[in-house]
Coordinates of C-alpha atoms and ligand atoms in Angstrom, one line a residue:
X7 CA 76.0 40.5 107.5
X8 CA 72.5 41.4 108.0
X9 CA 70.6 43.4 105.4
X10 CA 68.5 46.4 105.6
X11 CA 65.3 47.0 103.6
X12 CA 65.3 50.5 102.6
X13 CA 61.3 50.9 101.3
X14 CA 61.4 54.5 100.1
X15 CA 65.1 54.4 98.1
X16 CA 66.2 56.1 100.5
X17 CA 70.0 57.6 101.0
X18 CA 72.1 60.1 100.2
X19 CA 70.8 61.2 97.3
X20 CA 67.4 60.9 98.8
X21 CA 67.8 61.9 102.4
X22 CA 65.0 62.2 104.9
X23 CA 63.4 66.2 105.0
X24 CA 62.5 67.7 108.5
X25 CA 60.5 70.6 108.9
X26 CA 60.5 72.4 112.1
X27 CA 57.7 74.4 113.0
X28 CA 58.8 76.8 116.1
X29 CA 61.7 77.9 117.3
X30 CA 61.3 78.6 120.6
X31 CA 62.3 76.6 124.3
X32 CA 62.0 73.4 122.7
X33 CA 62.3 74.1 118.8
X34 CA 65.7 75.6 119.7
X35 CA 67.3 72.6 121.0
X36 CA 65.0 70.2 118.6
X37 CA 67.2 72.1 115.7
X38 CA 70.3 72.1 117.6
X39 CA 70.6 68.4 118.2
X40 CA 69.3 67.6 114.6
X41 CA 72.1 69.7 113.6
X42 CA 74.4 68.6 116.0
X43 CA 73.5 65.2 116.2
X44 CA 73.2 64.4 112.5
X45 CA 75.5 61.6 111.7
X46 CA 74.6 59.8 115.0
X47 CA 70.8 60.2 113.2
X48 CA 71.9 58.9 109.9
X49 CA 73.6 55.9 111.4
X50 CA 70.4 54.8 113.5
X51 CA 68.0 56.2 110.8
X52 CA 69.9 54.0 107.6
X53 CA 69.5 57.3 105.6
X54 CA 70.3 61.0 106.3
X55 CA 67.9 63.4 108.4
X56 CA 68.6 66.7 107.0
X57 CA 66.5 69.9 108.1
X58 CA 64.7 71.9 105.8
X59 CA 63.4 74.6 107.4
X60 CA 62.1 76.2 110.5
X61 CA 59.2 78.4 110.6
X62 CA 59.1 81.1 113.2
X63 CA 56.8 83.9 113.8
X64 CA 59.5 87.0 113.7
X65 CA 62.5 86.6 111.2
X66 CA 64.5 89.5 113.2
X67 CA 65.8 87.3 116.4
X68 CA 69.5 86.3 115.9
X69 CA 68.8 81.9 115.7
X70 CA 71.9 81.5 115.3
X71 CA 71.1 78.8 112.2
X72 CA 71.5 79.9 108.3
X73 CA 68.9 82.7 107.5
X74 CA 67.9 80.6 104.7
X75 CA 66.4 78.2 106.6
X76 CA 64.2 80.5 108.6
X77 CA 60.7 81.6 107.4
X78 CA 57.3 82.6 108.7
X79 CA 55.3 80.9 105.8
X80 CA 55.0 77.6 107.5
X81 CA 52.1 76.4 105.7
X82 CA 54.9 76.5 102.5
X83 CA 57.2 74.9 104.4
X84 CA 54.6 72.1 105.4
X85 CA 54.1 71.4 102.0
X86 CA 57.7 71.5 100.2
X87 CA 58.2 68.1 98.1
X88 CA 61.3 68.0 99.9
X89 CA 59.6 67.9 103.2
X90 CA 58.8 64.5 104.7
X91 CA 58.3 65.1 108.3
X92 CA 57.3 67.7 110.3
X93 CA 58.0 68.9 114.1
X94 CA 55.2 71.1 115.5
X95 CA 56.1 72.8 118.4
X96 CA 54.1 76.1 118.0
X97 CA 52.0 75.3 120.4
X98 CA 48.1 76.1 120.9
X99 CA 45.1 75.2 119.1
X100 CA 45.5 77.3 115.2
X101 CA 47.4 77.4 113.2
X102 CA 49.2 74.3 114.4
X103 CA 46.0 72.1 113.9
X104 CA 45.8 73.6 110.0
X105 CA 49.5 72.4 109.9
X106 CA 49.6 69.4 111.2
X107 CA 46.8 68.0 109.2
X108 CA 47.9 69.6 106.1
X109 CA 51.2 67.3 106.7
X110 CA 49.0 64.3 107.3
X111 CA 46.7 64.6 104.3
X112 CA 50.0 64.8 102.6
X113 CA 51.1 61.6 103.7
X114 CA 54.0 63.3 106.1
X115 CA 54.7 61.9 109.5
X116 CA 53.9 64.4 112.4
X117 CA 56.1 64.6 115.7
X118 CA 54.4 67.1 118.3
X119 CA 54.7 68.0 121.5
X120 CA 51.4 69.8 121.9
X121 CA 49.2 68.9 124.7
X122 CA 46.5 71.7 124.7
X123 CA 45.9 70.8 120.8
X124 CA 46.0 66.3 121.4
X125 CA 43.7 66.7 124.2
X126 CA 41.2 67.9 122.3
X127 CA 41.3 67.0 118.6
X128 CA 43.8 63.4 118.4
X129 CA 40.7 61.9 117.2
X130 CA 40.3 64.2 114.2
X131 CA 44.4 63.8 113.8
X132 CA 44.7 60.4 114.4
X133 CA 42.2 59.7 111.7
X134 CA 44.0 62.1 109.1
X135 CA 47.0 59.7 110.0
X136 CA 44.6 56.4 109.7
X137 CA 43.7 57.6 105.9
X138 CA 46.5 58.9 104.6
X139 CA 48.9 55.8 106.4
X140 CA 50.9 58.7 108.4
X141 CA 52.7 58.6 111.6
X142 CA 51.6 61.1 114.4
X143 CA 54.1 60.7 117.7
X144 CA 53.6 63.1 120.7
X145 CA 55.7 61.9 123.3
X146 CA 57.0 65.4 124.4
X147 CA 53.3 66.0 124.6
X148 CA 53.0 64.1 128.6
X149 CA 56.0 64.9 131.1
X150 CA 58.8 66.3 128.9
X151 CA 61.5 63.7 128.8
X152 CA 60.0 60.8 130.3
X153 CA 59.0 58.0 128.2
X154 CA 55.4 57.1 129.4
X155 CA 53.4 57.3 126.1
X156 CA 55.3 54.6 124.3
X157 CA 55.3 52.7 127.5
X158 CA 51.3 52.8 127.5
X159 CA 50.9 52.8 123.8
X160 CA 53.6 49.6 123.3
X161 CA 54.9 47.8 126.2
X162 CA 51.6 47.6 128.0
X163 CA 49.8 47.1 124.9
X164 CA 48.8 43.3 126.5
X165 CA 47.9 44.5 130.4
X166 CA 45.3 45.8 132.0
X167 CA 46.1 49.4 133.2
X168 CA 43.9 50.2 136.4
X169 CA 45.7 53.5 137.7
X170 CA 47.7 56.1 136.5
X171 CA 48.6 58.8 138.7
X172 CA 51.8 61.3 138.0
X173 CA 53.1 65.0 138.8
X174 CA 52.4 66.3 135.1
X175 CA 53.0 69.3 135.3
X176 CA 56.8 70.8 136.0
X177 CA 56.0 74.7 136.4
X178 CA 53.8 74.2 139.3
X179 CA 55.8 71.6 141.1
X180 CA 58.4 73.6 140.7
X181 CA 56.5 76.6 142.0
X182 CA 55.1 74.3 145.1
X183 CA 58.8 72.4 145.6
X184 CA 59.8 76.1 146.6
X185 CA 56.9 77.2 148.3
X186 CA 57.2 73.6 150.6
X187 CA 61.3 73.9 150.9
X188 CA 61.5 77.5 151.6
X189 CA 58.7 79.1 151.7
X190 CA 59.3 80.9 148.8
X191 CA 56.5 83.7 147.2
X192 CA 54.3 82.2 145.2
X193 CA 54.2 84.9 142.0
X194 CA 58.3 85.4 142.2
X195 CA 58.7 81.7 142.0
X196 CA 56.9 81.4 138.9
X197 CA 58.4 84.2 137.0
X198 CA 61.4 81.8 138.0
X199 CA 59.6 79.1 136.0
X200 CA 58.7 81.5 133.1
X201 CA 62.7 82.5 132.9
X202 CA 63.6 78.9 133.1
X203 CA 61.3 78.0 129.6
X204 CA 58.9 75.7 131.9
X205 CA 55.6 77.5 131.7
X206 CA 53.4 78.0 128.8
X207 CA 52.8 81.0 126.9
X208 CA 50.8 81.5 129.2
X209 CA 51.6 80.6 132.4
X210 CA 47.9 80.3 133.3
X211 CA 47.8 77.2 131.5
X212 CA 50.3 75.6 134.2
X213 CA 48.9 77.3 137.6
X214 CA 45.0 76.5 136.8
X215 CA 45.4 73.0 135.8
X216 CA 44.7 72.9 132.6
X217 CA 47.8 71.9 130.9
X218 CA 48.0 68.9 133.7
X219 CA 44.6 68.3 132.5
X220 CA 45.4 67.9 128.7
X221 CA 48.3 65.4 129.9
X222 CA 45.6 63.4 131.8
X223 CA 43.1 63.1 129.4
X224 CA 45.9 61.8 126.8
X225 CA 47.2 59.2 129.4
X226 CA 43.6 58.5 129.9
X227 CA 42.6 57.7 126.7
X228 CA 45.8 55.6 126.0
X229 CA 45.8 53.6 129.5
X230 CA 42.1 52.7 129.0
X231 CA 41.8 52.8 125.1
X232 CA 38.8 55.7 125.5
X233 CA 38.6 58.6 123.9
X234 CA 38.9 61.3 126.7
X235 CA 39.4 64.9 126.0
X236 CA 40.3 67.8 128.2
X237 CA 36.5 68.4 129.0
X238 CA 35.7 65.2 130.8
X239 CA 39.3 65.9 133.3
X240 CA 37.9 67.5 136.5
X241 CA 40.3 70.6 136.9
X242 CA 41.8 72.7 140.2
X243 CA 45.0 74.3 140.1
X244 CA 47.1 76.1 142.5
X245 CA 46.3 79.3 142.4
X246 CA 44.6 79.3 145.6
X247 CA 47.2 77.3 147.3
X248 CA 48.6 79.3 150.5
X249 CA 51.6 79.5 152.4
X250 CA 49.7 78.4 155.4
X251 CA 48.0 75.1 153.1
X252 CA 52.2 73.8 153.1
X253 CA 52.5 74.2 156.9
X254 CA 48.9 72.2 157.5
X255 CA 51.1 69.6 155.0
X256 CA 53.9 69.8 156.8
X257 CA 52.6 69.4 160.3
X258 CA 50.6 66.3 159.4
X259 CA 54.2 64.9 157.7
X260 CA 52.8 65.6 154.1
X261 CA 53.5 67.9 151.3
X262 CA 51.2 69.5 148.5
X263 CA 51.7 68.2 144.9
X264 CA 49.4 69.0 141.7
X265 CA 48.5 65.7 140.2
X266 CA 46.7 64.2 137.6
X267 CA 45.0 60.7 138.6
X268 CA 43.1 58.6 135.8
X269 CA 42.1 55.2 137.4
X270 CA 38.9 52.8 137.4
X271 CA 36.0 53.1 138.9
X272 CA 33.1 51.1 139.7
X273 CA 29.8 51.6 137.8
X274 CA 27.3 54.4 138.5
X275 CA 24.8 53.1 141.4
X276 CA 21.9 51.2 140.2
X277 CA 24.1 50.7 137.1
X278 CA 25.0 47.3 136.1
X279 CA 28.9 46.1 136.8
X280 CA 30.7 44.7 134.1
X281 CA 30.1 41.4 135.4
X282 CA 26.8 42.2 134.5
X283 CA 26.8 43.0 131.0
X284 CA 27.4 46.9 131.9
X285 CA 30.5 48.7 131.8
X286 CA 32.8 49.8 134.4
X287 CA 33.8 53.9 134.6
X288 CA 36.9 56.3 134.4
X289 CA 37.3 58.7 136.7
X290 CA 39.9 61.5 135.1
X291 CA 41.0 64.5 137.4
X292 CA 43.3 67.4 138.1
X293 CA 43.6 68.7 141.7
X294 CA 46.3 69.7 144.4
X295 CA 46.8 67.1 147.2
X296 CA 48.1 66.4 150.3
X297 CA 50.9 63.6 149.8
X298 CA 52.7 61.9 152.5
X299 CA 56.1 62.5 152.8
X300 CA 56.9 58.5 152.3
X301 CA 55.2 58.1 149.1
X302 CA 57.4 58.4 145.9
X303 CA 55.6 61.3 144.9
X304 CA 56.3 63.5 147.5
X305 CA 60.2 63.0 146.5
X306 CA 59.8 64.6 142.7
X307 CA 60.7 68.2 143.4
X308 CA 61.5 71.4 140.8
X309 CA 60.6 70.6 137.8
X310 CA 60.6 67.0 137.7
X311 CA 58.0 65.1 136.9
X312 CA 56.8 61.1 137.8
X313 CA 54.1 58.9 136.6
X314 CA 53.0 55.7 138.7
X315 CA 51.2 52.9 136.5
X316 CA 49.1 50.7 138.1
X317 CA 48.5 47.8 135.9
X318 CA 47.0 43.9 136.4
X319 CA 50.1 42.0 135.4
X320 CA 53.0 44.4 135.6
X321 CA 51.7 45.5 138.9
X322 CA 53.4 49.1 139.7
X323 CA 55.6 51.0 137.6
X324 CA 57.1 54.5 138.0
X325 CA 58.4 56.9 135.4
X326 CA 60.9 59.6 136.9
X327 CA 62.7 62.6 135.0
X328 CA 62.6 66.2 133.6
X329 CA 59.0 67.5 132.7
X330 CA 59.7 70.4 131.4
X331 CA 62.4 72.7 129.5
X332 CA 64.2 72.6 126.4
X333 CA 66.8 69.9 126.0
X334 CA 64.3 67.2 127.8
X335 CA 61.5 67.9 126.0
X336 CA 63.5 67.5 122.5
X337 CA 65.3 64.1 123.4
X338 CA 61.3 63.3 123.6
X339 CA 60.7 64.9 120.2
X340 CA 64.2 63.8 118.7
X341 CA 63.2 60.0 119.8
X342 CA 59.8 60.4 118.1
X343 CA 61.4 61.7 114.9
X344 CA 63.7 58.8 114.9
X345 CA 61.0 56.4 114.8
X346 CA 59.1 58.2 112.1
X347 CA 62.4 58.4 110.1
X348 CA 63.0 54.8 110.1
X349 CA 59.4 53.8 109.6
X350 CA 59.9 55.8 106.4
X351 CA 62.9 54.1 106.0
X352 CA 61.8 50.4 106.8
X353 CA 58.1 51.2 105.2
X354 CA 56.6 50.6 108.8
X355 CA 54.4 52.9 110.9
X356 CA 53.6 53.5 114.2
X357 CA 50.3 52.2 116.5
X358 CA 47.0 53.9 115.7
X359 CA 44.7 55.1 118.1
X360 CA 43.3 52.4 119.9
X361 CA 39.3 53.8 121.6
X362 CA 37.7 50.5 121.5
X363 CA 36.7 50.4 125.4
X364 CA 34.8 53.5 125.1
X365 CA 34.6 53.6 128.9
X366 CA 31.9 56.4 130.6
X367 CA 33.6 59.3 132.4
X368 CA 32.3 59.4 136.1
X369 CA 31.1 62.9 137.3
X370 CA 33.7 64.3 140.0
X371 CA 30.9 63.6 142.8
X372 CA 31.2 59.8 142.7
X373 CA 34.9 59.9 143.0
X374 CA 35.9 58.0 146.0
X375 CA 38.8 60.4 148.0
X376 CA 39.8 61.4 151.1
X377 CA 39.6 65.0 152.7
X378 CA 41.6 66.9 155.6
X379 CA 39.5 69.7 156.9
X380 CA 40.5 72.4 159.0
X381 CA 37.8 74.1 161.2
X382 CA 38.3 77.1 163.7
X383 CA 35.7 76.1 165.8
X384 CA 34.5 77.5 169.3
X385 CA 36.1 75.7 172.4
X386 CA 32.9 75.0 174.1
X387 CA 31.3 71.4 175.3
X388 CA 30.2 69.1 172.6
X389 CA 31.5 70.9 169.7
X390 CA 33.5 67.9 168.9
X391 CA 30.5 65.7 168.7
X392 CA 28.4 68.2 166.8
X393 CA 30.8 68.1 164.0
X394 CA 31.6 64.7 164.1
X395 CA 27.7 64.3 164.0
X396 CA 27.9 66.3 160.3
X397 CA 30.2 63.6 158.9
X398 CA 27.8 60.9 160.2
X399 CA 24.8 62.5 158.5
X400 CA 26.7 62.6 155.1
X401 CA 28.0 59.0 155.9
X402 CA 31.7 60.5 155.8
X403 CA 33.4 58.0 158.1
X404 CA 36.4 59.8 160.3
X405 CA 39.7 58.9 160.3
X406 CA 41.7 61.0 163.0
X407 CA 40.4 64.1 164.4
X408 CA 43.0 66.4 166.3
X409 CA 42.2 69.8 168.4
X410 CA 44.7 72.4 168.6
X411 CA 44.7 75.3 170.7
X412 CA 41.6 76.3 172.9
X413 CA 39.4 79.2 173.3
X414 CA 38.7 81.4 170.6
X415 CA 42.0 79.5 169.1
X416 CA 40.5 76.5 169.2
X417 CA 41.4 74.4 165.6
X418 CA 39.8 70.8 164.6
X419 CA 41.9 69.1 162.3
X420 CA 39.6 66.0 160.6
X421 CA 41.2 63.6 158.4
X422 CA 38.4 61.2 156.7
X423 CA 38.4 58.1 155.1
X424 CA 37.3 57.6 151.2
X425 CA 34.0 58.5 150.5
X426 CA 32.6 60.0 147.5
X427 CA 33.4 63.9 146.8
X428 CA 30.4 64.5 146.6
X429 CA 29.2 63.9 150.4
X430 CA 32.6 65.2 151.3
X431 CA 31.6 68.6 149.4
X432 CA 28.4 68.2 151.5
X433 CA 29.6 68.0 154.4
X434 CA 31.8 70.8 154.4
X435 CA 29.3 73.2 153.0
X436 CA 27.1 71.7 156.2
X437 CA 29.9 72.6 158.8
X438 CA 30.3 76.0 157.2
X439 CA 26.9 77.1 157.8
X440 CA 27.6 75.5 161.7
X441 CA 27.3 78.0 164.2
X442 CA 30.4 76.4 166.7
X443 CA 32.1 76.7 163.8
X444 CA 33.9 79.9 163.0
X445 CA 35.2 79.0 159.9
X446 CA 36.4 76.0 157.7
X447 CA 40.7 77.4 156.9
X448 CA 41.2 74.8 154.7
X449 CA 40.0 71.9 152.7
X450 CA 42.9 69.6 151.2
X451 CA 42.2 66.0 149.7
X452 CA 45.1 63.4 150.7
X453 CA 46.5 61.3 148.3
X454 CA 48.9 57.8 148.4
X455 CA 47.1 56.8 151.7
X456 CA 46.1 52.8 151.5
X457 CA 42.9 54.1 153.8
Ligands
LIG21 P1 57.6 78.9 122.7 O1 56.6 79.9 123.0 O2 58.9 79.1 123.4 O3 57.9 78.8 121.2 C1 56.9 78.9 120.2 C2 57.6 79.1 118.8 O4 56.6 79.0 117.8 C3 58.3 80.4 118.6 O5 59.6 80.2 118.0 C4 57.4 81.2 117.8 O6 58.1 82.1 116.9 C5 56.8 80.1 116.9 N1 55.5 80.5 116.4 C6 54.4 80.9 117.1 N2 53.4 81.1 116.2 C7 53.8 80.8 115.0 C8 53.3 80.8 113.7 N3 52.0 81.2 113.5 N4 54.0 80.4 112.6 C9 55.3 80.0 112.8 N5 55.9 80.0 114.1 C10 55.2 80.4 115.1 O7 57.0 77.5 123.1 P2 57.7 76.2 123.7 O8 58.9 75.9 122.8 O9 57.8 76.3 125.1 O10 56.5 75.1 123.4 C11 56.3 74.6 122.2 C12 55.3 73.4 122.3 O11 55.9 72.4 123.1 C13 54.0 73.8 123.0 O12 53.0 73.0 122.5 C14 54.2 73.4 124.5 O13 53.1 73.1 125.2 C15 55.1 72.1 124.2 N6 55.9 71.7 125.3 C16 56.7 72.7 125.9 C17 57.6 72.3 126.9 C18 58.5 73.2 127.6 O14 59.1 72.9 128.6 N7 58.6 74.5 127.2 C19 57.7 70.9 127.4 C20 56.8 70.0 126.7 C21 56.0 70.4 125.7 P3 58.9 83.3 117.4 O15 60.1 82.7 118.0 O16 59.2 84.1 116.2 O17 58.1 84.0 118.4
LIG22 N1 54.5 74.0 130.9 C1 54.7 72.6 130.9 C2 55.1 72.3 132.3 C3 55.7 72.2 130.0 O1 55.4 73.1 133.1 O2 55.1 71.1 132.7 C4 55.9 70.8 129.8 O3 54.8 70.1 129.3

């Protein structure tokens, strides 16, 4: 029979003390599978989980969970003796920071799910945990149900990641999954999105990019041990993303997906290489793309969510499942909570932060891509060539270019191969100001091309 070491005398007469903080999408089902779940938590914890209390804003909503167990002080509640660990899933910046390192200063393990508040201040949290020899987990924080955190954080722990690059974000895939499959309206889709507990409290969070941009610069800073907050993530969102922009996809085989990408790049120019002595970059950055229809990515659709690892040994791994909503997003929080129980249990604790690469962020314009440009141009004699002759001046090298139409119709459709953003960017604010060309419809980087 094999023996368990029970550090903390724990049991029943000592049981484990979780306090929730929230009750909303995902607090709701975090409470209802503790509750639900709690022998099946005792068995794999060695000692019973048993919930405290829940803080909440308004104490009027019917919860459905004893009254007793509600309250709206949760700083109290954070700080009961009976309290070991606690779930934060308020979300935003105060007064969950105050919380959560309240709980850490008091030597209680912290489960979150809050990207906004990680991107920007898991340094300051992660020390809190350092001194006080506290767990902080945050796996609901990136893609809801999907286990990629631990993944980057444990199992590739001895590899060298190169790449990440996932669909983060499951409000606006949903919203562009519609938009690509049936044309849907943009604004009704998302209300659909709201109902369905996907989008933030506010939803601008989701459609602008910036809660795909918190996710990145957390999987940045954990697949290339750099500390990376939300500022150094380049940003676009969807807003601007038209009906017509998923016909251009569709007519070149390709769809239109938000991602975030995180990968390696070289050193700045006239910077030494690391095989120099200097240090190689990361380049960290939201945007929507054109993906072809063949690659993985163009396959995740509603609200699903999928993250593609690149790393040196492994070689290429992909992470597929719910992003958003409440029942995913607490198996993430419930897993986390597990592993903080039984490290209070078993006396372990979880990885620290690990920022020792301290790799420089490159600026957007170095960013090797690719672009697909539309142009209405006039259907006149050596129009073709004058444009082409603006890529050539901004050493854009062309992939395929395609006319449609003719006459005062006429459309150029230029697909280029990587070169860095920033001549791209030139050279589209060059053919702008072109007089053969009326206008430039639409500018769309492509994605998952080996080009
Ligand atoms: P909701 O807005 O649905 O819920 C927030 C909850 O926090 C509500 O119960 C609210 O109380 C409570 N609350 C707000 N302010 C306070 C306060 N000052 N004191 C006590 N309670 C407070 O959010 P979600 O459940 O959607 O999201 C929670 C967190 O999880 C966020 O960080 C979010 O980014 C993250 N997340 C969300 C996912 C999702 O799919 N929804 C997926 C992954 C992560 P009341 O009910 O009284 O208003
Ligand atoms: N609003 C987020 C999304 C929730 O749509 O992906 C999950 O983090």
């Amino acid at each position: 029979m094999t023996q368990t070491v029970n550090n903390g005398g724990w049991g029943e007469d000592h049981p484990i003390g979780v306090a929730v903080l929230g009750m909303g999408t995902v607090g709701t089902e975090v409470v209802r599978v503790l509750r639900e779940n709690a022998a099946d938590l005792r068995a794999r914890v060695g000692a019973p989980v048993v919930l405290r209390g829940v803080a909440v804003r308004n104490l009027a909503t019917d919860r459905g969970i004893p009254a007793e167990l509600l309250t709206t002080d949760a700083a109290a509640l954070v700080n009961r003796d009976d309290v070991d660990i606690v779930v934060e899933v308020i979300g935003g910046i105060e007064p969950a920071r105050a919380l959560i390192k309240s709980a850490l200063n008091a030597g209680k393990s912290v489960v979150t799910a809050n990207k906004a508040l990680l991107a920007d201040y898991t340094g300051e949290l992660a020390a809190a945990a350092e001194r006080h020899r506290a767990d902080l987990y945050f796996e609901a924080a990136v893609a809801g149900a999907i286990p990629v955190v631990r993944p980057l954080i444990q199992s590739l722990s001895g590899d060298r990641v190169n790449r990440v690059v996932g669909i983060v974000n499951g409000t606006t895939n949903f919203i562009l999954s519609a938009m690509d499959e049936t044309g849907a309206d943009y604004s009704q889709t998302l209300a659909e999105a709201t109902r369905l507990g996907y989008a933030e409290a506010d939803p601008t969070a989701d459609v602008e990019g910036y809660d795909a941009a918190a996710k990145a610069a957390i999987l940045a800073s954990l697949a290339f041990h750099t500390r990376v907050t939300a500022a150094d993530v380049y940003r676009e969102g969807i807003s601007k993303i038209s009906a017509e922009d998923l016909e251009t996809a569709s007519a070149v085989d390709c769809t239109v997906k938000l991602l975030a990408i995180c990968e390696r790049v070289p050193a700045g120019a006239g910077e030494p290489g690391p095989e120099a002595g200097g240090k190689e970059r990361i380049s960290v950055r939201v945007y929507p793309a054109l993906v072809p229809r063949r690659h993985p990515l163009a396959a995740v659709n509603g609200a699903f969510n999928a993250v593609v690892v690149e790393a040196e040994y492994a070689g290429r791994l992909m992470f597929y499942g719910q992003g958003a909503g409440g029942a995913p997003t607490a198996s993430a929080v419930l897993g986390d909570l597990v592993m903080a129980a039984r490290n209070k249990f078993f006396g372990g604790r979880a990885p620290g932060e690990s920022v020792y690469a301290e790799l420089p962020i490159a600026p957007i314009g170095d960013t090797p891509t690719r672009y697909h440009v539309n142009l209405q141009v006039a259907d006149k004699p050596g129009v073709l060539a004058k444009v082409a002759g603006e890529f050539a001046q901004h050493e854009v090298s062309i992939s395929t270019v395609r006319q449609e139409g003719h006459g005062s119709g006429a459309r150029l459709v230029v697909v280029t191969h990587h070169a860095a953003e920033s001549a791209l960017a030139d050279t589209v604010a060059a053919l702008a100001e072109m007089e053969s060309v009326t206008s430039v419809t639409s500018v769309l980087r492509l994605e998952g091309t080996e080009e």
